[in-house]
Amino acid sequence: MATRQKERVNVEGRELTLTNLGKIIYPETGTTKAEVLDYYAAVAPFLIPAAADRPATRKRWVNGVGTTDNPGQMFFQKNLDESTPSWVPRVTIQHKDHSNDYPLVNNLATLTWLAQIAALEIHVPQWRVDAEGNVLNPDRLVLDLDPGPGAGLPECVEVAKLARAILKDMGMDPVPVTSGSKGIHLYAGLDGSQKWEQISAFAHELARSLEADHPDLVVSDMKKSLRGGKVLVDWSQNSGNKTTIVPYSLRGRPHPMVAAPRTWRELSSPKFQHLDFTAVLKRVKEGKDPFAAVASGHPGHPPAHAGGDEDDDGGAAAGDGIHPRLKDYVRKRDPGKTPEPFPAVGQAIVGQATGGHSARAPQADAEENPAGGIFVIQEHHARAFHLDFRLEHHGVLVSWALPRGVPETPKKNHLAVHTEDHPLEYAKFQGIIPKGEYGAGTVSIWDSGTYECEKWRDGKEVIATLIGQPGGGLHGTKRFALIRTGESDKQWLIHLMKEQPSHQPVPRAGASGAGASGAGASTGPEPRRLTTVPDYSPMLATAGTAGELGGSRWLFELKWDGFRVLVFRRGGKIRLGSRTGKDMTATYPELSDPALWPERDFVADGEIVAFGKDGRPSFEQMQKRMNLTKPGDVQRARAIAPVQLMLFDMLFDDGAELVSLPLEERRGHLEQFMKDVRKGSPVHLSEMLDHDHQDILASAAELGLEGIMAKRADSRYLPGRRSHSWLKLKLEQSQEVVLGGWRPGAGARRGTIGSLLVGIPDGGTLRFAGRVGTGFKDWQLRDILKRVKELEQPESPFAEIPAEDANTAHWVSPELVGEVTFSDWTRDWTVGGRMRHPVWRGWRPDKSPSDVQPPG
């Protein structure tokens, strides 16, 4: 890999293009991007359990970390941008005044993608999220031992040992991690029963206690003036808003150091020091992971089979408080040697697997009253790779091993080997089972969620519909049958049902008639009922071609050339939110009048459009309404550029969350909803067309529109996700670009803009894409000149730019996004092509540079 600049790879079934493999990321050691990718692939079995289900913030050095004398530029990134692959698992976290979408480093493909975009440092909180994205209580405590001036690693070791003595007295044996920077991170596993405020308060008190006992060595106050010759015990990283670099992550320092878990024996060595990536690679090849006890999330279980005898094969009896169906599971494992979860003594039916998922009373194994519950499918890299398929039933996870994975077509069944039942806690397990132990190898979660059961005949047959996670291996909702095929209880087959689940809508209270598809009352599960209106981000479409429309039923809409908006009604107030969450309510008062809308809570999706004198959508007119908030400015703009709102989707209505319903059924809800919108208002239904796409494209061309939208009739709404279930089919080529510079005009344009120098982000750099010199109105040139002068900088932001284009150029900070149309590329973009005849369309204030996607 190290000798090639570009390579297409398949990682866990995900296709990735690895680029710039020979780029030097760490100049002082000559470490290349290929070596960084190799490192993260090697440590993945250790890093992923430490990071799994924790929202990850990233530090990126796209041009390398630089040297001690000339550090490289670092980008700190929390929110995911639109170029993120759709399969990356993610979670939306609501902060005080905004929400962010964070990746979850739950698999090797995601870790490889992060390494590809030079996200060298991965930082995570001390808490996880559950399968629904809910924040759980912290499951680990961390103390950051940070040496002040005049102190170093030996002093940190001394404080670490003092803290360990206190924690061990409280039943916690912490694990030290040399940070790869200056100090030591000290981790202890927690049982998740306390809130972060309680854990933070405890850590603060522990730091103060160490300071009181050792005032010449320890300080607990953050003031730099107090830290000379001492070690700061930074307790603040236990806050729910703080993150710490994940163990096994590289550091963005001149030398490729690592946040490396260590043993206490190592801390006593006189040669003890921080480790770089080559040293850590040698350690992981030996299969030893000092952090496993913390990463497993089960820090101190007593031996579940203590007190057993030879008559019961060493397993715990039901009378000991262990679930009777877990006897085989306990018998095969030693809790002192494997990080796998063990059922707690005295907990007859465990119900803590998903953070608040309560246990159910046992049910009869009867067809007429099937149950559902949680499911998990885990990748198991043991002697032979297989998937473990587990369904909650009778208070345990009934389990099958799938040597060939889940079937992808109803035409081909796969073998399923029935194995021992597992405790419910196993639904969250990811980690390494040591060599020599039962099931030795790496376990990671392939997909998880809930399932609905149609039939459960114990030991004979199971039919269940699994609802997976966005980005999970199932790619949504799948219906399976498990059938026993032989005399042995182990011999089963798994079959993908030909008729997949179809969730029908439940008509809103007071509504009558069928939905868009003509369906009557629902025969499937009802939409989830909620007492509050959720915050959503809009689902995003992918640029596509007519050749991608096979294999499914597609519905089509005209592509409105405007601004995307979500309309929220909460408690009588209307809020308009942009695709990035920006509040646009004040900018468009003609759309935010509550009197226009039905008097109930809802969330609808649409596009704000301004029309020109010819009655066609005009992006130029829309430019006149952008970014206005002062009432006087807004009123003047309304007079010359009135807007309309075209609604095309419904996410929430009167307490019912609709995002899990197919598009066709959501449209049924939207049509009912539109009957209650005030007649004559600027709010309209965007028509859904069920015709040949070529005819619709021809109509769009006649109307002078940008193109059409193609949406799968059965597509679910994926908030904040870009999906291939929605395709943009454009009549002309257009491209969002980032402004990087401008050239002064001559002749009639003297004293203003001659052309704009624009680029497209590519792997963390800004690649030059061409000069834009046409399409401007006089008022736009004045506006552009004012903006660029406020952002001028001395250096070019482009990775490279031809001398003839750079001549007389003024450079600007690459912060502004615009849109251009063009005829073609001079050659393929991947080999340095530029746009032919680009024409300026206008600013895109609803987008940031990280949102701009390369062509294709």
Coordinates of N, CA, C and O in Angstrom, one line a residue, residues 261-332:
P261 N -2.4 2.4 26.5 CA -2.7 1.8 27.8 C -1.4 1.0 28.2 O -0.7 0.4 27.4
R262 N -1.2 1.1 29.5 CA 0.0 0.5 30.1 C -0.4 -0.4 31.3 O -1.5 -0.3 31.8
T263 N 0.6 -1.2 31.7 CA 0.4 -2.0 33.0 C 1.1 -1.3 34.1 O 2.0 -0.4 33.9
W264 N 0.7 -1.6 35.3 CA 1.3 -1.0 36.5 C 2.7 -1.4 36.7 O 3.5 -0.7 37.2
R265 N 3.0 -2.6 36.2 CA 4.4 -3.1 36.3 C 5.3 -2.2 35.4 O 6.4 -1.8 35.8
E266 N 4.8 -1.8 34.3 CA 5.6 -0.8 33.4 C 5.9 0.5 34.1 O 7.0 1.1 33.9
L267 N 4.9 1.0 34.9 CA 5.1 2.3 35.5 C 6.2 2.3 36.5 O 6.8 3.3 36.9
S268 N 6.6 1.1 37.0 CA 7.7 1.0 38.0 C 9.1 0.9 37.3 O 10.1 0.9 38.0
S269 N 9.1 0.8 36.0 CA 10.4 0.7 35.3 C 11.1 2.1 35.3 O 10.5 3.1 35.0
P270 N 12.4 2.1 35.5 CA 13.2 3.4 35.4 C 13.2 3.9 34.0 O 13.5 5.1 33.8
K271 N 12.9 3.0 33.0 CA 13.0 3.5 31.6 C 11.6 3.8 31.1 O 11.4 4.0 29.9
F272 N 10.6 3.9 32.0 CA 9.2 4.2 31.6 C 9.1 5.5 30.8 O 9.7 6.6 31.2
Q273 N 8.5 5.5 29.6 CA 8.3 6.7 28.8 C 7.1 6.5 27.9 O 6.4 5.4 27.9
H274 N 6.7 7.6 27.2 CA 5.6 7.5 26.3 C 6.0 6.6 25.1 O 7.2 6.4 24.8
L275 N 4.9 6.1 24.4 CA 5.2 5.1 23.3 C 4.7 5.8 22.0 O 3.7 6.4 21.9
D276 N 5.5 5.5 20.9 CA 5.1 5.9 19.6 C 4.3 4.7 18.9 O 4.2 3.6 19.5
F277 N 3.9 4.9 17.6 CA 3.1 3.9 17.0 C 3.8 2.6 16.7 O 3.2 1.6 16.7
T278 N 5.1 2.7 16.5 CA 5.8 1.4 16.2 C 5.9 0.5 17.4 O 5.7 -0.7 17.3
A279 N 6.1 1.2 18.6 CA 6.1 0.4 19.9 C 4.7 -0.2 20.1 O 4.6 -1.4 20.6
V280 N 3.6 0.6 19.9 CA 2.3 0.1 20.1 C 2.0 -1.1 19.2 O 1.3 -2.0 19.6
L281 N 2.4 -1.0 17.9 CA 2.2 -2.1 17.0 C 2.8 -3.4 17.5 O 2.1 -4.4 17.3
K282 N 4.0 -3.3 18.0 CA 4.6 -4.5 18.6 C 3.7 -5.1 19.7 O 3.6 -6.3 19.8
R283 N 3.2 -4.2 20.5 CA 2.4 -4.7 21.7 C 1.1 -5.4 21.2 O 0.7 -6.4 21.8
V284 N 0.4 -4.7 20.3 CA -0.9 -5.3 19.9 C -0.8 -6.6 19.2 O -1.7 -7.5 19.2
K285 N 0.4 -6.8 18.5 CA 0.6 -8.1 17.8 C 0.7 -9.3 18.8 O 0.4 -10.4 18.5
E286 N 1.0 -9.0 20.1 CA 1.0 -10.0 21.1 C -0.3 -10.3 21.7 O -0.5 -11.2 22.5
G287 N -1.3 -9.5 21.3 CA -2.7 -9.7 21.7 C -3.1 -9.2 23.1 O -4.1 -9.6 23.6
K288 N -2.2 -8.5 23.7 CA -2.5 -8.0 25.1 C -3.1 -6.6 25.1 O -2.5 -5.7 24.4
D289 N -4.1 -6.4 25.8 CA -4.8 -5.2 25.9 C -5.0 -4.8 27.3 O -6.0 -5.2 28.0
P290 N -4.2 -3.9 27.9 CA -4.4 -3.5 29.3 C -5.7 -2.8 29.6 O -6.2 -2.8 30.7
F291 N -6.2 -2.2 28.5 CA -7.5 -1.4 28.6 C -8.7 -2.3 28.5 O -9.8 -1.8 28.7
A292 N -8.6 -3.6 28.3 CA -9.8 -4.4 28.0 C -10.8 -4.4 29.2 O -12.0 -4.4 29.0
A293 N -10.3 -4.4 30.4 CA -11.2 -4.4 31.6 C -12.1 -3.2 31.7 O -13.2 -3.3 32.1
V294 N -11.6 -2.0 31.2 CA -12.4 -0.8 31.2 C -13.2 -0.8 29.9 O -14.4 -0.5 30.0
A295 N -12.7 -1.1 28.8 CA -13.4 -1.1 27.5 C -14.6 -2.0 27.5 O -15.6 -1.7 26.8
S296 N -14.5 -3.1 28.2 CA -15.6 -4.1 28.1 C -16.9 -3.5 28.8 O -18.0 -4.0 28.6
G297 N -16.7 -2.5 29.7 CA -17.8 -2.0 30.4 C -18.3 -2.8 31.6 O -19.3 -2.5 32.2
H298 N -17.5 -3.8 32.0 CA -17.9 -4.6 33.1 C -16.7 -4.8 34.0 O -15.9 -5.7 34.0
P299 N -16.5 -3.8 34.9 CA -15.3 -3.6 35.6 C -15.0 -4.5 36.8 O -13.9 -4.7 37.2
G300 N -16.0 -5.2 37.4 CA -15.8 -5.9 38.6 C -16.8 -7.0 38.9 O -17.3 -7.0 40.1
H301 N -17.1 -7.9 38.0 CA -18.1 -8.9 38.4 C -17.5 -10.0 39.2 O -16.5 -10.4 38.9
P302 N -18.2 -10.4 40.3 CA -17.8 -11.5 41.0 C -17.9 -12.8 40.2 O -18.7 -12.8 39.2
P303 N -17.1 -13.8 40.4 CA -17.2 -15.1 39.6 C -18.6 -15.6 39.7 O -19.2 -15.9 40.8
A304 N -19.3 -15.7 38.6 CA -20.7 -16.1 38.6 C -20.9 -17.6 39.0 O -21.9 -18.0 39.4
H305 N -19.8 -18.4 38.9 CA -19.9 -19.8 39.2 C -19.3 -20.1 40.6 O -19.0 -21.3 40.9
A306 N -19.0 -19.1 41.4 CA -18.5 -19.3 42.7 C -19.4 -20.2 43.5 O -20.6 -19.9 43.6
G307 N -18.9 -21.2 44.1 CA -19.7 -22.1 45.0 C -20.3 -23.2 44.3 O -21.0 -24.0 44.8
G308 N -20.1 -23.3 42.9 CA -20.6 -24.5 42.2 C -19.9 -25.7 42.5 O -18.8 -25.7 43.1
D309 N -20.4 -26.9 42.1 CA -19.7 -28.1 42.3 C -19.7 -29.0 41.0 O -20.2 -28.6 40.0
E310 N -19.1 -30.1 41.1 CA -18.9 -31.0 39.9 C -20.3 -31.5 39.3 O -20.4 -31.7 38.2
D311 N -21.3 -31.6 40.2 CA -22.6 -32.1 39.7 C -23.2 -31.2 38.7 O -24.0 -31.6 37.9
D312 N -22.9 -29.9 38.8 CA -23.6 -28.9 37.9 C -22.6 -28.4 36.9 O -22.8 -27.3 36.3
D313 N -21.4 -29.1 36.7 CA -20.4 -28.7 35.7 C -19.8 -27.3 36.0 O -19.4 -26.6 35.1
G314 N -19.9 -26.9 37.2 CA -19.3 -25.6 37.6 C -20.2 -24.5 37.3 O -19.8 -23.3 37.7
G315 N -21.3 -24.6 36.7 CA -22.2 -23.5 36.4 C -23.1 -23.2 37.6 O -23.2 -24.0 38.6
A316 N -23.7 -22.0 37.6 CA -24.6 -21.6 38.7 C -26.0 -22.2 38.5 O -26.5 -22.3 37.4
A317 N -26.6 -22.6 39.5 CA -27.9 -23.1 39.5 C -28.9 -22.0 39.5 O -28.6 -20.9 39.9
A318 N -30.1 -22.3 39.1 CA -31.2 -21.3 39.1 C -31.4 -20.8 40.4 O -31.7 -19.6 40.7
G319 N -31.3 -21.6 41.4 CA -31.5 -21.2 42.8 C -30.5 -20.2 43.3 O -30.7 -19.5 44.3
D320 N -29.3 -20.1 42.6 CA -28.3 -19.1 43.0 C -28.6 -17.7 42.5 O -27.8 -16.8 42.7
G321 N -29.7 -17.6 41.8 CA -30.1 -16.3 41.2 C -29.6 -16.0 39.8 O -29.9 -15.0 39.3
I322 N -29.0 -17.0 39.2 CA -28.6 -16.9 37.8 C -29.8 -17.4 36.9 O -30.4 -18.5 37.2
H323 N -30.0 -16.8 35.8 CA -31.1 -17.2 34.9 C -30.8 -18.7 34.5 O -29.7 -19.0 34.1
P324 N -31.8 -19.6 34.7 CA -31.5 -21.0 34.4 C -31.1 -21.3 33.0 O -30.4 -22.3 32.7
R325 N -31.5 -20.4 32.0 CA -31.1 -20.7 30.6 C -29.6 -20.2 30.3 O -29.2 -20.4 29.2
L326 N -29.0 -19.6 31.3 CA -27.6 -19.2 31.1 C -26.5 -20.1 31.7 O -25.4 -19.8 31.8
K327 N -27.0 -21.3 32.1 CA -26.1 -22.3 32.7 C -24.9 -22.6 31.8 O -23.7 -22.6 32.2
D328 N -25.2 -22.9 30.5 CA -24.1 -23.3 29.5 C -23.2 -22.1 29.3 O -22.0 -22.3 29.2
Y329 N -23.8 -20.9 29.2 CA -22.9 -19.7 29.0 C -21.9 -19.6 30.1 O -20.7 -19.4 29.9
V330 N -22.4 -19.7 31.3 CA -21.5 -19.5 32.5 C -20.5 -20.6 32.6 O -19.3 -20.4 32.9
R331 N -20.9 -21.8 32.3 CA -20.0 -23.0 32.4 C -18.8 -22.9 31.5 O -17.7 -23.3 31.8
K332 N -19.0 -22.3 30.3 CA -18.0 -22.2 29.3 C -17.0 -21.1 29.4 O -16.0 -21.0 28.7

